PDB file of C-alpha atoms and ligand atoms in Angstrom:
ATOM      1  CA  GLN M  45     -98.117 -18.966  37.173  1.00 96.00           C
ATOM      2  CA  LEU M  46     -97.232 -15.119  36.386  1.00 97.00           C
ATOM      3  CA  GLY M  47     -99.320 -15.225  33.251  1.00 96.00           C
ATOM      4  CA  LEU M  48    -101.967 -17.222  35.132  1.00 95.00           C
ATOM      5  CA  ARG M  49    -102.030 -13.723  37.841  1.00 94.00           C
ATOM      6  CA  GLY M  50    -102.281 -11.800  34.778  1.00 93.00           C
ATOM      7  CA  ILE M  51     -98.815  -9.915  34.657  1.00 94.00           C
ATOM      8  CA  VAL M  52     -98.908  -9.422  30.786  1.00 93.00           C
ATOM      9  CA  THR M  53     -94.925  -9.100  31.081  1.00 95.00           C
ATOM     10  CA  ALA M  54     -95.175 -12.567  32.616  1.00 97.00           C
ATOM     11  CA  ALA M  55     -92.243 -14.366  30.106  1.00 95.00           C
ATOM     12  CA  LEU M  56     -90.023 -11.457  30.483  1.00 95.00           C
ATOM     13  CA  ASP M  57     -90.481 -11.002  34.208  1.00 97.00           C
ATOM     14  CA  ALA M  58     -89.790 -14.757  34.553  1.00 96.00           C
ATOM     15  CA  ARG M  59     -86.980 -14.173  33.267  1.00 94.00           C
ATOM     16  CA  LEU M  60     -85.028 -11.512  35.665  1.00 95.00           C
ATOM     17  CA  LEU M  61     -86.203 -13.021  38.148  1.00 97.00           C
ATOM     18  CA  MET M  62     -84.364 -16.985  36.903  1.00 95.00           C
ATOM     19  CA  GLN M  63     -81.588 -14.557  35.739  1.00 94.00           C
ATOM     20  CA  PHE M  64     -81.881 -12.639  39.416  1.00 95.00           C
ATOM     21  CA  ALA M  65     -82.178 -16.306  41.055  1.00 96.00           C
ATOM     22  CA  ALA M  66     -79.010 -17.828  39.342  1.00 93.00           C
ATOM     23  CA  ASP M  67     -76.882 -14.393  39.737  1.00 93.00           C
ATOM     24  CA  MET M  68     -76.729 -15.112  35.488  1.00 93.00           C
ATOM     25  CA  ARG M  69     -76.959 -13.130  32.667  1.00 93.00           C
ATOM     26  CA  HIS M  70     -79.107 -13.256  29.733  1.00 92.00           C
ATOM     27  CA  GLU M  71     -76.432 -14.360  27.358  1.00 94.00           C
ATOM     28  CA  GLU M  72     -75.885 -16.869  29.575  1.00 93.00           C
ATOM     29  CA  ILE M  73     -79.889 -18.202  30.400  1.00 89.00           C
ATOM     30  CA  VAL M  74     -79.596 -17.972  26.751  1.00 90.00           C
ATOM     31  CA  ALA M  75     -76.274 -20.158  26.256  1.00 93.00           C
ATOM     32  CA  GLU M  76     -77.263 -22.601  28.405  1.00 88.00           C
ATOM     33  CA  PRO M  77     -81.203 -23.226  27.688  1.00 83.00           C
ATOM     34  CA  ASP M  78     -80.853 -27.203  29.259  1.00 89.00           C
ATOM     35  CA  LEU M  79     -79.621 -25.810  32.538  1.00 86.00           C
ATOM     36  CA  ILE M  80     -80.451 -27.510  35.476  1.00 91.00           C
ATOM     37  CA  LEU M  81     -80.731 -25.171  38.819  1.00 90.00           C
ATOM     38  CA  ALA M  82     -78.984 -26.133  42.190  1.00 94.00           C
ATOM     39  CA  PRO M  83     -82.225 -26.614  44.461  1.00 96.00           C
ATOM     40  CA  ASP M  84     -81.387 -24.447  46.209  1.00 96.00           C
ATOM     41  CA  LEU M  85     -81.664 -21.737  43.382  1.00 95.00           C
ATOM     42  CA  ALA M  86     -84.576 -22.825  42.287  1.00 95.00           C
ATOM     43  CA  GLN M  87     -86.185 -22.774  45.997  1.00 97.00           C
ATOM     44  CA  ARG M  88     -84.984 -18.855  45.650  1.00 97.00           C
ATOM     45  CA  PHE M  89     -86.384 -18.659  41.961  1.00 97.00           C
ATOM     46  CA  TRP M  90     -90.186 -19.470  43.243  1.00 97.00           C
ATOM     47  CA  SER M  91     -89.622 -17.784  46.141  1.00 98.00           C
ATOM     48  CA  PHE M  92     -89.551 -15.061  43.544  1.00 98.00           C
ATOM     49  CA  VAL M  93     -91.949 -15.843  41.604  1.00 98.00           C
ATOM     50  CA  ALA M  94     -94.623 -15.756  44.948  1.00 97.00           C
ATOM     51  CA  ARG M  95     -93.297 -12.349  45.529  1.00 97.00           C
ATOM     52  CA  ARG M  96     -94.689 -10.860  42.078  1.00 97.00           C
ATOM     53  CA  CYS M  97     -97.615 -13.189  42.521  1.00 96.00           C
ATOM     54  CA  ALA M  98     -98.300 -10.942  45.395  1.00 94.00           C
ATOM     55  CA  SER M  99     -97.549  -7.419  42.704  1.00 94.00           C
ATOM     56  CA  GLU M 100     -93.932  -7.060  43.504  1.00 96.00           C
ATOM     57  CA  PRO M 101     -92.549  -5.399  41.181  1.00 96.00           C
ATOM     58  CA  VAL M 102     -89.599  -7.088  39.557  1.00 97.00           C
ATOM     59  CA  SER M 103     -87.397  -3.887  40.316  1.00 97.00           C
ATOM     60  CA  ARG M 104     -88.552  -4.422  44.088  1.00 97.00           C
ATOM     61  CA  ILE M 105     -87.540  -8.159  44.146  1.00 98.00           C
ATOM     62  CA  VAL M 106     -84.278  -7.506  42.014  1.00 97.00           C
ATOM     63  CA  GLY M 107     -83.402  -4.873  44.238  1.00 97.00           C
ATOM     64  CA  SER M 108     -82.960  -2.891  40.902  1.00 96.00           C
ATOM     65  CA  ARG M 109     -83.919  -1.117  37.841  1.00 95.00           C
ATOM     66  CA  GLU M 110     -82.589  -0.340  34.525  1.00 96.00           C
ATOM     67  CA  PHE M 111     -83.373   3.585  33.743  1.00 98.00           C
ATOM     68  CA  TYR M 112     -81.534   6.086  30.327  1.00 98.00           C
ATOM     69  CA  GLY M 113     -80.065   2.513  29.785  1.00 98.00           C
ATOM     70  CA  ARG M 114     -78.928   2.631  32.898  1.00 98.00           C
ATOM     71  CA  GLU M 115     -79.254  -0.104  36.123  1.00 97.00           C
ATOM     72  CA  PHE M 116     -79.970   2.120  39.598  1.00 98.00           C
ATOM     73  CA  LYS M 117     -80.440   0.656  42.324  1.00 98.00           C
ATOM     74  CA  VAL M 118     -83.753   1.033  44.210  1.00 98.00           C
ATOM     75  CA  THR M 119     -84.736   0.218  48.109  1.00 97.00           C
ATOM     76  CA  PRO M 120     -88.135   0.352  50.058  1.00 97.00           C
ATOM     77  CA  ALA M 121     -86.973   3.873  50.410  1.00 98.00           C
ATOM     78  CA  VAL M 122     -86.884   5.047  47.214  1.00 98.00           C
ATOM     79  CA  LEU M 123     -89.210   5.155  44.448  1.00 98.00           C
ATOM     80  CA  ASP M 124     -88.642   2.964  41.634  1.00 98.00           C
ATOM     81  CA  PRO M 125     -87.362   5.189  38.818  1.00 98.00           C
ATOM     82  CA  ARG M 126     -89.667   5.133  35.703  1.00 96.00           C
ATOM     83  CA  ALA M 127     -89.826   5.277  32.514  1.00 95.00           C
ATOM     84  CA  ASP M 128     -91.912   8.281  32.309  1.00 96.00           C
ATOM     85  CA  THR M 129     -88.963  10.514  34.021  1.00 98.00           C
ATOM     86  CA  GLU M 130     -87.043   9.530  31.137  1.00 98.00           C
ATOM     87  CA  THR M 131     -88.988  12.252  29.276  1.00 98.00           C
ATOM     88  CA  LEU M 132     -87.599  14.654  31.807  1.00 98.00           C
ATOM     89  CA  ILE M 133     -84.325  13.464  31.139  1.00 98.00           C
ATOM     90  CA  ALA M 134     -84.542  13.742  27.285  1.00 98.00           C
ATOM     91  CA  ALA M 135     -85.719  17.717  27.849  1.00 98.00           C
ATOM     92  CA  ALA M 136     -83.024  17.921  29.901  1.00 98.00           C
ATOM     93  CA  LEU M 137     -79.699  17.353  27.914  1.00 98.00           C
ATOM     94  CA  PRO M 138     -80.332  20.019  25.212  1.00 97.00           C
ATOM     95  CA  LEU M 139     -80.277  22.857  27.360  1.00 96.00           C
ATOM     96  CA  ALA M 140     -77.416  21.055  29.925  1.00 97.00           C
ATOM     97  CA  ARG M 141     -74.653  22.275  27.610  1.00 93.00           C
ATOM     98  CA  GLY M 142     -71.138  22.830  29.047  1.00 94.00           C
ATOM     99  CA  LYS M 143     -70.363  23.070  33.006  1.00 96.00           C
ATOM    100  CA  CYS M 144     -73.760  23.342  33.602  1.00 97.00           C
ATOM    101  CA  ARG M 145     -74.692  23.502  37.357  1.00 98.00           C
ATOM    102  CA  ILE M 146     -77.874  20.990  37.765  1.00 98.00           C
ATOM    103  CA  LEU M 147     -79.663  21.219  40.803  1.00 98.00           C
ATOM    104  CA  ASP M 148     -82.510  18.220  41.650  1.00 98.00           C
ATOM    105  CA  LEU M 149     -85.303  18.467  44.595  1.00 98.00           C
ATOM    106  CA  GLY M 150     -85.739  15.487  45.912  1.00 98.00           C
ATOM    107  CA  THR M 151     -83.612  12.921  43.906  1.00 98.00           C
ATOM    108  CA  GLY M 152     -84.650   9.578  46.360  1.00 98.00           C
ATOM    109  CA  SER M 153     -82.616   6.718  44.185  1.00 98.00           C
ATOM    110  CA  GLY M 154     -80.511   9.756  41.885  1.00 98.00           C
ATOM    111  CA  ALA M 155     -82.149   8.531  38.947  1.00 98.00           C
ATOM    112  CA  ILE M 156     -82.686  12.155  37.870  1.00 98.00           C
ATOM    113  CA  ILE M 157     -79.586  13.640  38.238  1.00 98.00           C
ATOM    114  CA  VAL M 158     -77.040  10.560  38.033  1.00 98.00           C
ATOM    115  CA  THR M 159     -77.989  10.351  34.605  1.00 98.00           C
ATOM    116  CA  LEU M 160     -78.024  14.092  33.511  1.00 98.00           C
ATOM    117  CA  LEU M 161     -73.797  13.896  35.112  1.00 98.00           C
ATOM    118  CA  ALA M 162     -73.610  10.654  33.769  1.00 98.00           C
ATOM    119  CA  GLU M 163     -74.824  11.979  30.073  1.00 98.00           C
ATOM    120  CA  ARG M 164     -73.270  15.831  30.317  1.00 98.00           C
ATOM    121  CA  PRO M 165     -69.748  15.132  31.998  1.00 98.00           C
ATOM    122  CA  GLU M 166     -68.923  18.682  32.421  1.00 98.00           C
ATOM    123  CA  ALA M 167     -71.809  18.774  34.693  1.00 98.00           C
ATOM    124  CA  SER M 168     -71.921  19.334  38.516  1.00 98.00           C
ATOM    125  CA  GLY M 169     -74.851  18.963  40.151  1.00 98.00           C
ATOM    126  CA  VAL M 170     -76.821  19.220  43.650  1.00 98.00           C
ATOM    127  CA  ALA M 171     -79.233  16.693  45.027  1.00 98.00           C
ATOM    128  CA  SER M 172     -81.688  16.977  47.985  1.00 97.00           C
ATOM    129  CA  ASP M 173     -84.022  14.490  48.954  1.00 98.00           C
ATOM    130  CA  ALA M 174     -85.768  14.859  53.220  1.00 97.00           C
ATOM    131  CA  SER M 175     -84.925  11.255  53.272  1.00 97.00           C
ATOM    132  CA  GLU M 176     -81.202   9.839  55.012  1.00 98.00           C
ATOM    133  CA  ALA M 177     -81.822   6.901  53.559  1.00 98.00           C
ATOM    134  CA  ALA M 178     -82.750   7.482  50.056  1.00 98.00           C
ATOM    135  CA  LEU M 179     -79.833   9.728  49.966  1.00 98.00           C
ATOM    136  CA  GLY M 180     -78.097   7.123  50.894  1.00 98.00           C
ATOM    137  CA  VAL M 181     -79.010   5.413  47.541  1.00 98.00           C
ATOM    138  CA  ALA M 182     -78.490   7.712  45.672  1.00 98.00           C
ATOM    139  CA  ARG M 183     -74.919   8.130  46.842  1.00 98.00           C
ATOM    140  CA  VAL M 184     -74.675   4.215  46.138  1.00 98.00           C
ATOM    141  CA  ASN M 185     -76.028   4.576  42.218  1.00 98.00           C
ATOM    142  CA  ALA M 186     -73.720   7.328  41.743  1.00 98.00           C
ATOM    143  CA  GLU M 187     -70.915   5.976  42.703  1.00 98.00           C
ATOM    144  CA  ALA M 188     -71.725   3.309  40.569  1.00 98.00           C
ATOM    145  CA  GLN M 189     -71.870   5.502  37.440  1.00 98.00           C
ATOM    146  CA  GLY M 190     -68.745   7.513  38.259  1.00 98.00           C
ATOM    147  CA  VAL M 191     -70.367  11.178  38.622  1.00 98.00           C
ATOM    148  CA  SER M 192     -69.529  11.208  42.762  1.00 98.00           C
ATOM    149  CA  ALA M 193     -67.121  13.360  42.148  1.00 98.00           C
ATOM    150  CA  ARG M 194     -69.255  15.684  40.933  1.00 98.00           C
ATOM    151  CA  LEU M 195     -72.460  15.622  42.974  1.00 98.00           C
ATOM    152  CA  ARG M 196     -73.092  17.397  46.604  1.00 98.00           C
ATOM    153  CA  LEU M 197     -76.086  15.112  47.816  1.00 98.00           C
ATOM    154  CA  LEU M 198     -77.781  16.901  51.104  1.00 97.00           C
ATOM    155  CA  ARG M 199     -80.688  16.634  53.307  1.00 97.00           C
ATOM    156  CA  ALA M 200     -83.186  19.489  52.645  1.00 96.00           C
ATOM    157  CA  ASP M 201     -86.368  19.858  52.678  1.00 95.00           C
ATOM    158  CA  TRP M 202     -86.289  21.288  49.313  1.00 96.00           C
ATOM    159  CA  PHE M 203     -84.594  24.397  49.150  1.00 96.00           C
ATOM    160  CA  ASP M 204     -84.260  25.111  52.803  1.00 94.00           C
ATOM    161  CA  GLY M 205     -80.440  25.214  53.032  1.00 90.00           C
ATOM    162  CA  ILE M 206     -79.179  24.749  49.326  1.00 96.00           C
ATOM    163  CA  GLU M 207     -77.007  27.387  48.480  1.00 95.00           C
ATOM    164  CA  GLY M 208     -76.015  29.371  45.445  1.00 96.00           C
ATOM    165  CA  ARG M 209     -77.888  29.544  41.878  1.00 97.00           C
ATOM    166  CA  PHE M 210     -78.134  26.502  39.100  1.00 98.00           C
ATOM    167  CA  ASP M 211     -78.434  26.898  35.197  1.00 98.00           C
ATOM    168  CA  LEU M 212     -80.973  24.067  35.656  1.00 98.00           C
ATOM    169  CA  ILE M 213     -83.405  23.246  38.414  1.00 98.00           C
ATOM    170  CA  VAL M 214     -85.256  19.545  38.286  1.00 98.00           C
ATOM    171  CA  SER M 215     -87.769  17.637  39.879  1.00 98.00           C
ATOM    172  CA  ASN M 216     -90.093  14.764  40.296  1.00 98.00           C
ATOM    173  CA  PRO M 217     -91.377  15.339  43.093  1.00 98.00           C
ATOM    174  CA  PRO M 218     -94.383  13.152  44.628  1.00 98.00           C
ATOM    175  CA  TYR M 219     -97.605  14.772  42.706  1.00 97.00           C
ATOM    176  CA  ILE M 220    -100.663  12.062  43.658  1.00 97.00           C
ATOM    177  CA  ALA M 221    -103.211  14.391  46.293  1.00 96.00           C
ATOM    178  CA  SER M 222    -103.444  12.298  48.987  1.00 97.00           C
ATOM    179  CA  ALA M 223    -107.594  10.809  48.419  1.00 96.00           C
ATOM    180  CA  GLU M 224    -106.377   8.893  45.344  1.00 96.00           C
ATOM    181  CA  ILE M 225    -103.490   7.588  47.225  1.00 96.00           C
ATOM    182  CA  ALA M 226    -105.589   4.504  48.285  1.00 95.00           C
ATOM    183  CA  GLY M 227    -106.854   3.993  44.825  1.00 96.00           C
ATOM    184  CA  LEU M 228    -103.545   3.649  43.677  1.00 96.00           C
ATOM    185  CA  ALA M 229    -102.172   0.259  41.664  1.00 92.00           C
ATOM    186  CA  ILE M 230    -101.347  -2.233  44.669  1.00 92.00           C
ATOM    187  CA  ASP M 231     -97.829  -2.327  42.723  1.00 90.00           C
ATOM    188  CA  VAL M 232     -97.280   1.775  43.527  1.00 94.00           C
ATOM    189  CA  ARG M 233     -98.979   2.007  47.327  1.00 94.00           C
ATOM    190  CA  GLY M 234     -97.977  -1.364  47.965  1.00 94.00           C
ATOM    191  CA  PHE M 235     -93.816  -0.775  47.151  1.00 96.00           C
ATOM    192  CA  ASP M 236     -93.380   3.053  46.452  1.00 96.00           C
ATOM    193  CA  PRO M 237     -92.521   4.847  49.561  1.00 96.00           C
ATOM    194  CA  LEU M 238     -95.286   6.520  50.881  1.00 95.00           C
ATOM    195  CA  ALA M 239     -93.379  10.108  50.711  1.00 95.00           C
ATOM    196  CA  ALA M 240     -92.770  10.118  46.945  1.00 96.00           C
ATOM    197  CA  LEU M 241     -95.820   9.910  45.873  1.00 97.00           C
ATOM    198  CA  ASP M 242     -98.373  12.309  48.586  1.00 96.00           C
ATOM    199  CA  GLY M 243     -98.052  15.521  47.222  1.00 97.00           C
ATOM    200  CA  GLY M 244    -100.800  16.451  49.807  1.00 96.00           C
ATOM    201  CA  VAL M 245    -104.559  17.695  50.090  1.00 97.00           C
ATOM    202  CA  ASP M 246    -104.541  18.682  45.931  1.00 97.00           C
ATOM    203  CA  GLY M 247    -101.481  17.223  44.464  1.00 97.00           C
ATOM    204  CA  LEU M 248     -99.627  20.419  43.570  1.00 98.00           C
ATOM    205  CA  GLY M 249     -97.909  20.567  47.605  1.00 97.00           C
ATOM    206  CA  ALA M 250     -94.571  20.451  46.397  1.00 98.00           C
ATOM    207  CA  TYR M 251     -95.062  22.681  43.349  1.00 98.00           C
ATOM    208  CA  ARG M 252     -95.656  25.315  45.293  1.00 98.00           C
ATOM    209  CA  ARG M 253     -92.310  24.678  47.163  1.00 97.00           C
ATOM    210  CA  ILE M 254     -90.673  24.788  44.168  1.00 98.00           C
ATOM    211  CA  ALA M 255     -91.600  27.787  42.305  1.00 98.00           C
ATOM    212  CA  ALA M 256     -91.744  29.889  45.307  1.00 98.00           C
ATOM    213  CA  GLY M 257     -87.744  28.864  45.580  1.00 97.00           C
ATOM    214  CA  ALA M 258     -86.485  29.214  42.180  1.00 97.00           C
ATOM    215  CA  PRO M 259     -86.688  32.177  40.888  1.00 97.00           C
ATOM    216  CA  GLY M 260     -84.066  32.663  43.778  1.00 97.00           C
ATOM    217  CA  TYR M 261     -81.901  30.118  43.082  1.00 98.00           C
ATOM    218  CA  LEU M 262     -81.742  30.094  38.941  1.00 97.00           C
ATOM    219  CA  MET M 263     -78.775  32.146  37.246  1.00 96.00           C
ATOM    220  CA  PRO M 264     -80.303  34.423  34.548  1.00 94.00           C
ATOM    221  CA  LYS M 265     -80.767  32.357  31.581  1.00 94.00           C
ATOM    222  CA  GLY M 266     -81.637  29.395  33.973  1.00 96.00           C
ATOM    223  CA  HIS M 267     -84.172  26.935  33.013  1.00 98.00           C
ATOM    224  CA  VAL M 268     -86.566  24.514  36.085  1.00 98.00           C
ATOM    225  CA  LEU M 269     -88.121  21.076  34.660  1.00 98.00           C
ATOM    226  CA  VAL M 270     -90.653  19.176  36.856  1.00 98.00           C
ATOM    227  CA  GLU M 271     -92.358  16.085  35.657  1.00 98.00           C
ATOM    228  CA  ILE M 272     -96.017  16.597  36.125  1.00 98.00           C
ATOM    229  CA  GLY M 273     -99.240  13.759  36.897  1.00 96.00           C
ATOM    230  CA  ALA M 274    -101.759  13.498  34.175  1.00 92.00           C
ATOM    231  CA  GLY M 275    -104.278  16.624  34.332  1.00 93.00           C
ATOM    232  CA  GLN M 276    -101.823  18.810  36.279  1.00 97.00           C
ATOM    233  CA  GLU M 277    -100.410  20.550  33.302  1.00 97.00           C
ATOM    234  CA  GLY M 278    -102.314  23.725  33.789  1.00 97.00           C
ATOM    235  CA  ASP M 279    -102.311  24.258  37.555  1.00 98.00           C
ATOM    236  CA  VAL M 280     -98.643  23.802  37.547  1.00 98.00           C
ATOM    237  CA  ARG M 281     -98.389  26.280  34.979  1.00 98.00           C
ATOM    238  CA  ARG M 282     -99.916  28.634  36.905  1.00 98.00           C
ATOM    239  CA  LEU M 283     -98.339  28.296  39.832  1.00 98.00           C
ATOM    240  CA  PHE M 284     -94.705  28.815  38.456  1.00 98.00           C
ATOM    241  CA  GLU M 285     -95.929  32.097  36.412  1.00 98.00           C
ATOM    242  CA  ALA M 286     -97.453  33.421  39.438  1.00 98.00           C
ATOM    243  CA  GLN M 287     -93.116  33.329  40.798  1.00 97.00           C
ATOM    244  CA  GLY M 288     -92.371  35.580  37.380  1.00 97.00           C
ATOM    245  CA  LEU M 289     -91.299  32.559  35.540  1.00 98.00           C
ATOM    246  CA  VAL M 290     -92.656  31.921  31.971  1.00 97.00           C
ATOM    247  CA  SER M 291     -93.171  28.826  30.372  1.00 96.00           C
ATOM    248  CA  GLY M 292     -90.776  27.178  27.921  1.00 93.00           C
ATOM    249  CA  GLY M 293     -92.283  24.416  26.744  1.00 93.00           C
ATOM    250  CA  GLN M 294     -93.225  20.484  27.759  1.00 97.00           C
ATOM    251  CA  ALA M 295     -92.539  17.184  26.414  1.00 97.00           C
ATOM    252  CA  PHE M 296     -94.828  14.326  26.532  1.00 97.00           C
ATOM    253  CA  ASP M 297     -94.542  10.510  27.897  1.00 95.00           C
ATOM    254  CA  LEU M 298     -95.079   7.765  25.678  1.00 92.00           C
ATOM    255  CA  GLY M 299     -98.638   7.314  26.263  1.00 92.00           C
ATOM    256  CA  GLY M 300     -99.056  11.049  24.464  1.00 94.00           C
ATOM    257  CA  HIS M 301     -99.867  12.554  27.146  1.00 95.00           C
ATOM    258  CA  VAL M 302     -98.201  16.232  28.803  1.00 97.00           C
ATOM    259  CA  ARG M 303     -95.604  14.709  31.440  1.00 98.00           C
ATOM    260  CA  CYS M 304     -92.780  17.627  31.836  1.00 98.00           C
ATOM    261  CA  LEU M 305     -93.363  21.046  31.732  1.00 98.00           C
ATOM    262  CA  ALA M 306     -90.211  23.372  31.217  1.00 98.00           C
ATOM    263  CA  PHE M 307     -89.832  27.218  32.886  1.00 98.00           C
ATOM    264  CA  GLY M 308     -87.015  30.427  32.480  1.00 96.00           C
ATOM    265  CA  GLN M 309     -86.461  33.561  33.882  1.00 90.00           C
ATOM    266  CA  PRO M 310     -88.399  36.120  31.714  1.00 85.00           C
TER     267      PRO M 310
HETATM  268  N1  LIG H 147     -86.243  12.186  41.573  1.00 88.79           N
HETATM  269  C1  LIG H 147     -86.329  10.449  41.664  1.00 88.79           C
HETATM  270  C2  LIG H 147     -87.182   9.551  40.624  1.00 88.79           C
HETATM  271  O1  LIG H 147     -87.196  10.332  39.927  1.00 88.79           O
HETATM  272  C3  LIG H 147     -87.662  10.380  43.026  1.00 88.79           C
HETATM  273  C4  LIG H 147     -89.358  11.098  43.201  1.00 88.79           C
HETATM  274  C5  LIG H 147     -89.930  11.148  43.536  1.00 88.79           C
HETATM  275  O2  LIG H 147     -89.538  10.172  44.967  1.00 88.79           O
HETATM  276  N2  LIG H 147     -91.215  11.528  43.678  1.00 88.79           N
HETATM  277  O3  LIG H 147     -86.839   8.066  40.659  1.00 88.79           O
END
């Protein structure tokens, strides 16, 4: 059914949905290929297949997604963490040495800050989000990865109410222009929260806020790393340079697009 719907990952999706329906791990399914599912579990499985056929992403159905090798809880309140954002993680890790202090703006599921703190046991962080529900998801993810003692979660509109200076400021902000949202694929526009996608009239609203605040929150040798959308490279660079920061390189995603920009104090 999934294949007929044109879902290219049909076999993988079917297995993941089966594992979730039967509460089994991949190894268990492989070890018992002839297992007969109890009728209630089979019914559960087919209800998941129907949702997937209606374009709901597997991560939304099973309520979790793997990001940088760790499992993250995902609810309707947060953006589904994307493999593209692993580009930002790979770019940030070399900059996050020792007792680094990290600020994550618009943390959503917490995928970015929780991953960085898990990879860097001496680092500590603050993560903000405008959504209380999102912060609840980030808290669960921080606890599951054992980093909650090093992370402060704060309800905030970008920098408002945040204090102190940071070695590293990271963000994957909403960056789709408002008018383009209706044209996004149904698995995005139908399931990711609008507030996590909508970057305002030109898609750059969040970058303006981050660029304006960053100089006042960065340590002297600190860096800002932001994820960007296709074609935003020049505009986002100009916004940060206009605030006196200097461009410090870029990182490409697996599709070959510039996905992450770095800026530093002069
Ligand atoms: N920081 C979160 C992530 O990268 C949420 C980003 C967002 O909602 N735009 O997954």
